[in-house]
Amino acid sequence: NAGVTQTPKFQVLKTGQSMTLQCAQDMNHEYMSWYRQDPGMGLRLIHYSVGAGITDQGEVPNGYNVSRSTTEDFPLRLLSAAPSQTSVYFCASSKDRTTYEQYFGPGTRLTVT
Amino acid sequence: DQQVKQNSPSLSVQEGRISILNCDYTNSMFDYFLWYKKYPAEGPTFLISISSIKDKNEDGRFTVFLNKSAKHLSLHIVPSQPGDSAVYFCAGGTSYGKLTFGQGTILTVHP
């Protein structure tokens, strides 16, 4: 099993550009989530999904969209990138919403200039 | 409002000694608490967890203690090894699997 994979590993965007961060898992996990990590802030939940077709907002959802058309994939879309979205983004998954142990991907480091 | 706080940004210990990492929380609705370990340029990896109805959980060299009245948990690593050097995050979990993380503590174990 590859676990949780994320692409790209690094990305530089200009202000106003849009892009999609990809996340996939091959463990048949129902629950998937996106976090961003900023210095001194820990990891903050952006959006999460408890199953295909179901998504909800986390702590810091503004400026991001998600969809969950399959169990395996959970892409994160930046609609119009801003410098405040410069961060490291982690995707995570767990068996279901009652399983607290989440498996994290390696992260995407995004810089918005 | 930071619901989970790790007030020590860093901790330095000697190899073989005990490492104690601390975490305070304000949300009484957390069902579970977890500790994650993170190496540079990698994603966090799960280390150990504890249910809110327990006060101790042990796994090898790692023990987590929960004091609900003080809203405080701690992670003990005994004995500490150089390979334990990493950033440690504590997190509280509520329904729907949502985790709230602390800011992290950088642990350095010196040989």
Coordinates of C-alpha atoms in Angstrom, one line a residue:
Chain A
N1 CA 0.0 0.0 0.0
A2 CA 1.2 3.5 -0.8
G3 CA -0.8 5.0 2.0
V4 CA -1.6 8.7 1.5
T5 CA 0.0 10.4 -1.4
Q6 CA 0.1 14.1 -2.2
T7 CA 1.1 15.9 -5.4
P8 CA 2.9 18.2 -6.0
K9 CA 5.6 18.3 -3.3
F10 CA 6.4 21.9 -4.0
Q11 CA 4.5 24.7 -5.8
V12 CA 5.0 28.4 -6.4
L13 CA 2.0 30.4 -7.4
K14 CA 1.4 34.1 -8.2
T15 CA -1.3 36.0 -6.3
G16 CA -4.7 35.4 -8.0
Q17 CA -3.7 32.1 -9.7
S18 CA -5.7 28.9 -9.0
M19 CA -4.6 25.4 -8.5
T20 CA -5.5 22.0 -7.2
L21 CA -3.6 20.0 -4.6
Q22 CA -4.1 16.3 -5.1
C23 CA -4.5 13.7 -2.4
A24 CA -5.2 10.0 -2.8
Q25 CA -5.3 7.1 -0.4
D26 CA -5.4 3.3 -1.1
M27 CA -6.5 2.1 2.3
N28 CA -10.3 2.3 1.5
H29 CA -10.6 4.9 4.3
E30 CA -13.9 6.7 4.6
Y31 CA -12.6 9.8 6.4
M32 CA -10.3 12.3 4.7
S33 CA -9.1 15.7 5.7
W34 CA -6.9 18.7 4.8
Y35 CA -4.7 20.6 7.2
R36 CA -2.4 23.5 6.8
Q37 CA 0.7 23.9 9.0
D38 CA 2.1 27.4 9.8
P39 CA 4.9 28.3 12.1
G40 CA 3.7 28.6 15.7
M41 CA 0.2 27.5 14.8
G42 CA 0.3 23.7 14.7
L43 CA -1.9 22.0 12.1
R44 CA -5.3 23.6 11.4
L45 CA -8.2 21.8 9.8
I46 CA -9.4 23.2 6.4
H47 CA -12.0 20.8 5.2
Y48 CA -12.9 17.2 5.8
S49 CA -15.0 14.4 4.4
V50 CA -16.7 11.5 6.1
G51 CA -17.3 9.7 2.9
A52 CA -17.8 10.0 -0.9
G53 CA -20.1 12.9 -1.7
I54 CA -20.0 14.4 1.8
T55 CA -17.7 17.3 2.8
D56 CA -17.7 19.9 5.5
Q57 CA -15.7 22.9 6.7
G58 CA -13.1 22.8 9.3
E59 CA -11.5 25.7 11.2
V60 CA -10.0 27.7 8.3
P61 CA -12.0 27.0 5.1
N62 CA -12.0 30.4 3.5
G63 CA -10.3 30.5 0.1
Y64 CA -10.4 26.7 -0.4
N65 CA -12.9 24.3 -2.0
V66 CA -13.0 20.5 -1.8
S67 CA -15.0 17.7 -3.4
R68 CA -15.1 13.9 -2.8
S69 CA -16.4 12.1 -5.9
T70 CA -14.6 8.8 -5.0
T71 CA -13.4 7.2 -1.8
E72 CA -9.8 7.4 -2.9
D73 CA -9.4 11.0 -3.9
F74 CA -9.9 14.3 -2.0
P75 CA -8.5 17.3 -4.0
L76 CA -8.1 20.7 -2.4
R77 CA -8.7 23.7 -4.7
L78 CA -7.3 27.2 -4.2
L79 CA -9.7 29.5 -6.1
S80 CA -7.6 32.7 -6.1
A81 CA -4.3 32.3 -4.3
A82 CA -3.2 34.9 -1.7
P83 CA 0.1 35.3 0.1
S84 CA -1.7 34.3 3.3
Q85 CA -2.1 30.8 1.8
T86 CA 1.6 30.2 1.8
S87 CA 1.9 27.2 4.0
V88 CA 2.6 23.4 4.1
Y89 CA -0.5 21.4 3.3
F90 CA -1.2 17.9 4.7
C91 CA -3.8 15.5 3.6
A92 CA -4.9 12.8 6.1
S93 CA -7.2 9.8 6.2
S94 CA -8.7 7.4 8.7
K95 CA -10.8 4.3 8.6
D96 CA -13.9 6.2 9.5
R97 CA -15.0 9.2 11.6
T98 CA -14.9 7.2 14.8
T99 CA -11.3 6.2 14.3
Y100 CA -9.1 9.1 15.7
E101 CA -5.8 7.8 14.4
Q102 CA -5.2 9.6 11.1
Y103 CA -2.6 8.7 8.5
F104 CA -0.9 11.8 7.0
G105 CA 0.6 12.3 3.5
P106 CA 4.1 13.8 3.1
G107 CA 2.8 17.3 2.5
T108 CA 2.8 20.0 -0.2
R109 CA 4.8 23.1 0.4
L110 CA 3.0 26.1 -1.3
T111 CA 4.5 29.5 -1.7
V112 CA 2.3 32.4 -3.0
T113 CA 4.1 35.5 -4.2
Chain B
D1 CA -9.0 30.8 21.1
Q2 CA -6.4 28.1 21.1
Q3 CA -8.2 25.0 22.4
V4 CA -4.9 22.9 22.6
K5 CA -1.7 24.5 23.8
Q6 CA 1.9 23.3 24.0
N7 CA 3.6 26.0 26.0
S8 CA 7.1 24.8 25.5
P9 CA 8.4 25.4 22.0
S10 CA 11.4 23.2 22.6
L11 CA 12.9 20.6 24.9
S12 CA 16.5 19.3 25.1
V13 CA 17.4 16.1 27.0
Q14 CA 20.3 13.8 27.2
E15 CA 20.2 10.3 25.7
G16 CA 18.9 7.7 28.2
R17 CA 17.1 10.3 30.3
I18 CA 13.3 10.9 30.5
S19 CA 11.6 13.4 28.1
I20 CA 8.4 14.9 29.3
L21 CA 6.3 16.8 26.8
N22 CA 3.2 18.8 28.1
C23 CA -0.1 19.8 26.6
D24 CA -3.0 21.8 28.0
Y25 CA -6.5 22.0 26.6
T26 CA -9.7 24.0 27.2
N27 CA -12.3 22.0 25.3
S28 CA -14.1 19.5 27.6
M29 CA -15.7 17.8 24.6
F30 CA -12.6 16.1 23.4
D31 CA -13.2 12.3 23.4
Y32 CA -9.6 11.3 22.7
F33 CA -6.2 12.8 22.8
L34 CA -3.3 11.8 20.5
W35 CA 0.4 12.5 20.1
Y36 CA 2.0 12.7 16.7
K37 CA 5.6 12.9 15.8
K38 CA 6.9 14.8 12.9
Y39 CA 10.3 14.7 11.2
P40 CA 11.3 17.5 8.8
A41 CA 9.9 17.3 5.3
E42 CA 7.6 14.4 6.3
G43 CA 4.0 14.2 7.4
P44 CA 3.1 13.6 11.1
T45 CA 3.0 10.0 12.2
F46 CA 0.7 8.7 15.0
L47 CA 2.5 7.8 18.2
I48 CA 0.0 7.1 21.0
S49 CA -3.5 8.0 22.1
I50 CA -5.6 8.0 25.2
S51 CA -9.4 8.0 25.7
S52 CA -10.8 10.8 27.8
I53 CA -12.1 8.1 30.2
K54 CA -8.6 6.8 31.0
D55 CA -5.7 8.4 32.9
K56 CA -2.8 6.5 31.5
N57 CA -1.8 4.6 28.3
E58 CA 1.5 2.9 27.8
D59 CA 3.2 1.6 24.6
G60 CA 6.8 0.6 25.0
R61 CA 8.9 3.6 25.8
F62 CA 6.0 6.0 25.4
T63 CA 3.4 6.7 28.1
V64 CA 0.7 9.3 28.0
F65 CA -0.9 10.6 31.1
L66 CA -4.2 12.5 31.2
N67 CA -5.4 14.7 34.1
K68 CA -8.9 15.7 33.3
S69 CA -9.4 17.9 36.3
A70 CA -6.4 20.0 35.3
K71 CA -7.1 19.6 31.5
H72 CA -3.6 18.5 31.1
L73 CA -1.8 15.7 29.3
S74 CA 1.8 14.7 29.1
L75 CA 3.9 12.3 27.0
H76 CA 6.8 10.6 28.8
I77 CA 9.6 9.0 26.7
V78 CA 11.9 6.7 28.7
P79 CA 14.7 6.2 27.9
S80 CA 15.1 8.9 25.3
Q81 CA 17.0 8.1 22.2
P82 CA 18.6 10.4 19.5
G83 CA 16.1 9.1 17.0
D84 CA 13.3 10.6 19.1
S85 CA 14.5 14.0 18.0
A86 CA 11.5 15.5 16.2
V87 CA 8.5 17.8 16.6
Y88 CA 5.8 16.4 18.8
F89 CA 2.2 17.5 18.4
C90 CA -0.6 16.8 20.8
A91 CA -4.2 16.8 19.5
G92 CA -7.7 16.5 20.9
G93 CA -10.3 14.6 19.0
T94 CA -14.1 15.2 18.9
S95 CA -17.0 13.6 17.0
Y96 CA -16.7 13.3 13.2
G97 CA -13.0 12.6 13.6
K98 CA -12.0 16.3 13.8
L99 CA -8.6 16.9 15.4
T100 CA -7.4 20.1 17.0
F101 CA -3.6 20.3 17.3
G102 CA -1.3 22.2 19.6
Q103 CA 1.6 24.3 18.2
G104 CA 4.2 21.5 18.6
T105 CA 7.3 21.0 20.8
I106 CA 10.7 20.4 19.2
L107 CA 12.5 17.6 21.1
T108 CA 16.2 17.3 20.8
V109 CA 17.9 14.3 22.3
H110 CA 21.7 14.7 22.6
P111 CA 24.0 11.6 22.5

